[in-house]
Short mmCIF file of C-alpha atoms in Angstrom, two decimals:
data_model
loop_
_atom_site.label_atom_id
_atom_site.label_comp_id
_atom_site.label_asym_id
_atom_site.label_seq_id
_atom_site.Cartn_x
_atom_site.Cartn_y
_atom_site.Cartn_z
CA MET A 1 13.57 -37.12 -16.33
CA GLU A 2 17.10 -36.75 -14.80
CA ALA A 3 19.08 -33.34 -14.51
CA LEU A 4 20.32 -32.00 -18.21
CA SER A 5 23.48 -30.59 -18.49
CA PRO A 6 23.54 -29.16 -21.96
CA GLN A 7 26.73 -27.70 -23.45
CA THR A 8 25.08 -24.34 -24.31
CA LEU A 9 25.58 -20.66 -23.90
CA PHE A 10 21.86 -20.02 -23.12
CA THR A 11 19.92 -22.35 -24.62
CA GLY A 12 18.27 -25.08 -21.46
CA GLN A 13 20.33 -22.99 -19.05
CA GLN A 14 17.09 -22.22 -17.45
CA LEU A 15 14.97 -25.46 -17.63
CA VAL A 16 11.65 -25.81 -16.03
CA TRP A 17 10.65 -29.16 -15.55
CA LEU A 18 6.68 -30.19 -14.95
CA PRO A 19 5.69 -33.75 -14.56
CA GLU A 20 2.46 -33.41 -16.42
CA CYS A 21 0.87 -30.21 -18.17
CA GLY A 22 -1.47 -29.54 -21.03
CA SER A 23 0.78 -27.80 -23.27
CA THR A 24 4.61 -26.98 -23.15
CA ASN A 25 4.12 -24.20 -25.73
CA THR A 26 1.17 -22.56 -23.51
CA GLU A 27 3.32 -23.55 -19.97
CA ALA A 28 6.41 -21.11 -21.93
CA GLN A 29 3.64 -18.36 -23.35
CA GLN A 30 2.64 -18.02 -19.45
CA LEU A 31 6.38 -17.56 -18.76
CA VAL A 32 6.72 -15.15 -21.20
CA VAL A 33 3.68 -12.93 -19.98
CA GLN A 34 5.21 -13.12 -16.46
CA ASN A 35 8.88 -11.94 -17.74
CA ARG A 36 9.64 -15.10 -16.09
CA ALA A 37 11.40 -16.82 -18.91
CA THR A 38 15.32 -15.78 -19.89
CA ASP A 39 16.38 -16.28 -23.57
CA GLY A 40 16.75 -19.86 -24.23
CA CYS A 41 14.18 -21.26 -21.60
CA CYS A 42 13.43 -24.60 -21.88
CA VAL A 43 10.25 -26.09 -20.63
CA ILE A 44 9.78 -29.76 -20.87
CA THR A 45 7.37 -32.48 -19.02
CA ASP A 46 7.30 -36.33 -19.20
CA ASN A 47 3.29 -36.05 -20.05
CA GLN A 48 1.85 -33.73 -22.47
CA THR A 49 -2.16 -34.07 -21.92
CA ALA A 50 -3.10 -31.48 -25.06
CA GLY A 51 -0.46 -31.09 -27.27
CA ARG A 52 -0.75 -28.93 -30.12
CA GLY A 53 0.43 -29.64 -33.64
CA GLN A 54 0.43 -28.02 -36.84
CA ARG A 55 -3.19 -27.39 -38.72
CA GLY A 56 -4.95 -27.56 -35.43
CA ASN A 57 -4.24 -31.12 -34.96
CA GLN A 58 -3.30 -32.76 -31.52
CA TRP A 59 -0.40 -34.15 -30.78
CA GLU A 60 -0.40 -37.45 -28.86
CA ALA A 61 2.37 -39.35 -26.82
CA ALA A 62 2.70 -41.88 -24.24
CA ALA A 63 3.43 -40.60 -20.63
CA GLY A 64 7.08 -41.07 -19.89
CA GLU A 65 8.46 -42.53 -22.85
CA ASN A 66 8.94 -39.64 -25.63
CA LEU A 67 10.53 -36.29 -25.41
CA THR A 68 8.21 -33.17 -25.36
CA LEU A 69 9.60 -29.47 -25.07
CA SER A 70 9.33 -26.25 -25.26
CA VAL A 71 12.07 -23.48 -25.94
CA VAL A 72 11.79 -19.78 -25.55
CA TRP A 73 13.96 -17.39 -27.49
CA LYS A 74 14.39 -14.12 -28.32
CA PRO A 75 15.12 -13.46 -32.30
CA ALA A 76 14.84 -9.85 -32.38
CA PHE A 77 17.30 -9.96 -34.85
CA LEU A 78 15.20 -11.53 -37.43
CA PRO A 79 12.52 -9.27 -39.39
CA ALA A 80 9.09 -11.01 -39.11
CA ALA A 81 9.15 -11.66 -42.91
CA ASP A 82 11.83 -13.96 -42.50
CA GLN A 83 10.19 -15.95 -39.71
CA PHE A 84 10.26 -19.30 -42.08
CA LEU A 85 14.03 -19.10 -41.73
CA LEU A 86 13.56 -19.79 -37.79
CA SER A 87 11.68 -22.63 -38.76
CA GLN A 88 14.24 -24.40 -41.09
CA ALA A 89 16.75 -23.41 -38.69
CA VAL A 90 14.99 -25.41 -36.00
CA ALA A 91 13.76 -28.32 -38.44
CA LEU A 92 17.77 -29.03 -39.22
CA ALA A 93 18.40 -28.83 -36.17
CA VAL A 94 16.25 -31.79 -34.83
CA HIS A 95 17.76 -33.54 -38.23
CA ASP A 96 21.37 -33.17 -37.19
CA TRP A 97 20.58 -34.47 -33.64
CA LEU A 98 18.85 -37.24 -35.42
CA THR A 99 21.52 -37.81 -37.83
CA ALA A 100 23.59 -38.05 -34.55
CA LEU A 101 21.46 -40.99 -33.27
CA LEU A 102 20.87 -42.78 -36.33
CA GLY A 103 23.69 -42.27 -38.81
CA PRO A 104 23.25 -40.49 -41.83
CA SER A 105 20.39 -42.06 -43.72
CA PRO A 106 18.13 -41.00 -46.69
CA GLN A 107 15.15 -42.49 -44.94
CA LEU A 108 15.43 -39.64 -42.43
CA ARG A 109 13.58 -35.98 -43.76
CA VAL A 110 12.01 -33.17 -43.25
CA LYS A 111 8.35 -33.22 -44.32
CA TRP A 112 7.50 -29.07 -45.12
CA PRO A 113 7.31 -27.63 -43.07
CA ASN A 114 8.69 -28.96 -40.39
CA ASP A 115 7.65 -32.61 -39.26
CA ILE A 116 10.08 -35.31 -39.20
CA PHE A 117 9.61 -38.11 -40.67
CA TYR A 118 11.72 -41.44 -41.03
CA GLY A 119 10.77 -43.34 -44.59
CA ASN A 120 6.54 -42.72 -44.99
CA GLN A 121 6.42 -42.66 -41.02
CA LYS A 122 6.54 -39.59 -38.66
CA LEU A 123 8.72 -39.24 -35.95
CA GLY A 124 8.36 -36.17 -34.58
CA GLY A 125 7.02 -32.62 -34.99
CA ILE A 126 7.55 -29.15 -34.59
CA LEU A 127 5.07 -26.29 -33.75
CA ILE A 128 6.47 -22.60 -33.49
CA GLU A 129 4.34 -20.20 -32.02
CA ASN A 130 5.58 -16.73 -33.05
CA THR A 131 4.90 -12.77 -31.24
CA LEU A 132 5.24 -10.19 -33.39
CA SER A 133 6.11 -6.61 -32.40
CA GLY A 134 5.99 -4.85 -35.49
CA ALA A 135 8.09 -5.94 -38.05
CA LYS A 136 10.02 -7.77 -35.61
CA ILE A 137 9.58 -11.06 -33.86
CA GLN A 138 9.72 -10.29 -30.19
CA HIS A 139 9.74 -13.67 -28.62
CA SER A 140 9.45 -17.55 -30.49
CA ILE A 141 8.30 -20.59 -28.42
CA VAL A 142 9.71 -23.63 -30.18
CA GLY A 143 7.34 -26.62 -29.39
CA ILE A 144 9.07 -29.81 -30.29
CA GLY A 145 7.57 -33.63 -29.63
CA ILE A 146 9.60 -36.77 -30.94
CA ASN A 147 8.71 -40.09 -30.18
CA ILE A 148 11.52 -42.14 -28.18
CA ASN A 149 10.93 -44.70 -26.66
CA GLN A 150 7.23 -45.78 -27.29
CA GLN A 151 6.32 -48.80 -29.15
CA GLN A 152 2.58 -48.89 -29.85
CA PHE A 153 1.11 -46.28 -31.29
CA ALA A 154 -2.69 -45.72 -32.66
CA VAL A 155 -2.11 -44.89 -35.98
CA SER A 156 0.26 -47.10 -38.66
CA THR A 157 2.05 -43.60 -39.88
CA ALA A 158 3.64 -43.09 -36.67
CA THR A 159 7.14 -44.19 -35.57
CA SER A 160 9.70 -43.99 -32.72
CA LEU A 161 13.43 -44.01 -32.42
CA ALA A 162 13.32 -47.37 -30.37
CA ARG A 163 10.85 -48.93 -33.16
CA ILE A 164 13.80 -47.63 -36.04
CA THR A 165 17.00 -49.34 -34.05
CA GLY A 166 15.53 -52.00 -31.77
CA ARG A 167 16.92 -50.51 -28.27
CA SER A 168 15.80 -48.15 -25.59
CA TYR A 169 17.18 -44.27 -24.91
CA GLU A 170 17.94 -42.65 -22.21
CA ARG A 171 15.96 -39.27 -22.23
CA ALA A 172 17.65 -36.73 -20.33
CA ALA A 173 20.92 -37.12 -22.09
CA VAL A 174 19.72 -37.41 -25.50
CA THR A 175 17.60 -34.37 -24.54
CA ALA A 176 20.67 -32.34 -23.75
CA ARG A 177 22.13 -33.00 -27.03
CA LEU A 178 18.78 -31.56 -28.62
CA LEU A 179 19.19 -28.38 -26.90
CA GLU A 180 22.96 -28.21 -28.34
CA HIS A 181 22.24 -29.11 -31.91
CA LEU A 182 19.40 -26.26 -31.03
CA GLU A 183 21.40 -23.57 -30.07
CA ARG A 184 24.41 -24.12 -33.19
CA ARG A 185 21.85 -23.82 -35.77
CA TYR A 186 19.94 -20.57 -34.03
CA LEU A 187 23.44 -19.20 -33.53
CA GLN A 188 24.28 -19.58 -37.41
CA LEU A 189 21.06 -18.31 -38.16
CA ARG A 190 21.73 -15.35 -35.77
CA ALA A 191 25.11 -14.95 -37.78
CA GLY A 192 23.35 -14.57 -41.07
CA ARG A 193 24.22 -17.86 -42.55
CA ILE A 194 20.69 -17.91 -44.47
CA GLY A 195 21.87 -19.20 -47.71
CA ALA A 196 23.46 -22.33 -46.02
CA LEU A 197 20.56 -23.07 -44.02
CA ARG A 198 18.03 -22.62 -47.26
CA THR A 199 20.34 -24.90 -49.01
CA GLU A 200 20.60 -27.56 -46.51
CA TYR A 201 17.12 -27.94 -45.79
CA LEU A 202 16.17 -28.62 -49.25
CA ARG A 203 18.62 -31.36 -49.31
CA VAL A 204 16.43 -32.97 -46.56
CA LEU A 205 13.72 -32.05 -47.61
CA TYR A 206 10.86 -35.06 -47.98
CA ARG A 207 9.88 -35.63 -51.40
CA PHE A 208 12.05 -32.75 -52.94
CA GLN A 209 12.21 -33.68 -56.52
CA GLU A 210 10.17 -36.22 -56.92
CA GLU A 211 6.78 -36.83 -58.43
CA HIS A 212 4.01 -37.27 -56.38
CA GLU A 213 0.32 -36.79 -55.74
CA TYR A 214 -0.98 -33.78 -53.77
CA GLU A 215 -4.63 -32.65 -52.70
CA ALA A 216 -5.31 -28.73 -52.97
CA ASP A 217 -9.14 -27.18 -53.67
CA GLY A 218 -10.71 -30.74 -53.58
CA GLN A 219 -8.49 -31.27 -56.48
CA LEU A 220 -6.13 -34.32 -57.13
CA PHE A 221 -2.87 -33.50 -59.33
CA ARG A 222 0.76 -34.64 -59.64
CA GLY A 223 3.79 -32.73 -59.23
CA GLN A 224 7.09 -32.37 -57.96
CA ILE A 225 8.18 -30.11 -54.62
CA VAL A 226 10.99 -27.93 -56.25
CA GLY A 227 11.42 -25.34 -53.32
CA VAL A 228 10.11 -23.28 -50.51
CA ASP A 229 10.02 -19.51 -51.27
CA GLU A 230 10.93 -17.02 -48.29
CA ALA A 231 7.35 -16.88 -46.99
CA GLY A 232 7.58 -20.50 -46.38
CA ARG A 233 5.13 -21.09 -48.99
CA LEU A 234 6.08 -24.53 -50.58
CA ALA A 235 6.68 -24.51 -54.58
CA VAL A 236 5.54 -27.44 -56.60
CA ALA A 237 5.68 -27.62 -60.13
CA VAL A 238 2.20 -28.59 -61.76
CA ARG A 239 2.99 -29.66 -65.67
CA ASP A 240 4.53 -26.73 -66.87
CA GLN A 241 3.14 -24.59 -64.00
CA LEU A 242 4.76 -23.43 -60.53
CA ARG A 243 2.09 -23.49 -57.74
CA TYR A 244 2.62 -22.10 -54.37
CA PHE A 245 0.94 -23.27 -51.77
CA ASP A 246 0.60 -22.00 -47.73
CA LEU A 247 0.18 -24.75 -44.80
CA LYS A 248 -3.15 -25.64 -45.09
CA GLU A 249 -3.72 -25.24 -48.76
CA ILE A 250 -2.08 -28.40 -50.00
CA ARG A 251 -1.99 -32.35 -48.51
CA TYR A 252 0.22 -35.04 -48.89
CA ARG A 253 -1.07 -38.55 -50.99
CA PRO A 254 0.47 -41.98 -50.27
#
């Protein structure tokens, strides 16, 4: 990948490019442990061979065709109890970036907690791993994988920018713009503008205030996503009851 030149204060100013690695999150974590990662350090690779996703799933992407990176931040200002705010800020940053590339579209949504969907197909995913020190976040590793130029997928539920638009993308240029959007939302969070973050997150949330089928505890039920609480749990209205779910407690049905 060509050199990146993001117009940022710190995000991506330290850039570590690896032709291939198991996981950019793992590589970023090692840099942190070795005290070699500045605030905003970005690890990026052309080929991630053992990427991790939510629920412990593996994230697969064709070599040299997509965007796979991890950013190290040190959000000491953010209490550990509010760490889902960081997840919301990152998801919104990716949504901002994709909106700039695709134009505004009701098809582009954030699927709770922070997968990126276009229609009913997955365009990308985010995995944030926080290291806590008491009631504070010591550092966060923000892993992002977005399908850019890949055309063929093993599953029908995946898509890419190229498949959506019919064109290919210069990955270095779009990656630099992503780092700029990430820093903008991170600075919004650091400035304490959390009300706006929460409101905007709900505005782009997949299936928000729509009736759909879900599965929990082996039972199918119909419900309506009505919000996300401060701990990051999904709030679903089921008949006259409001139920809250953590990440591994609920599954979306088609």
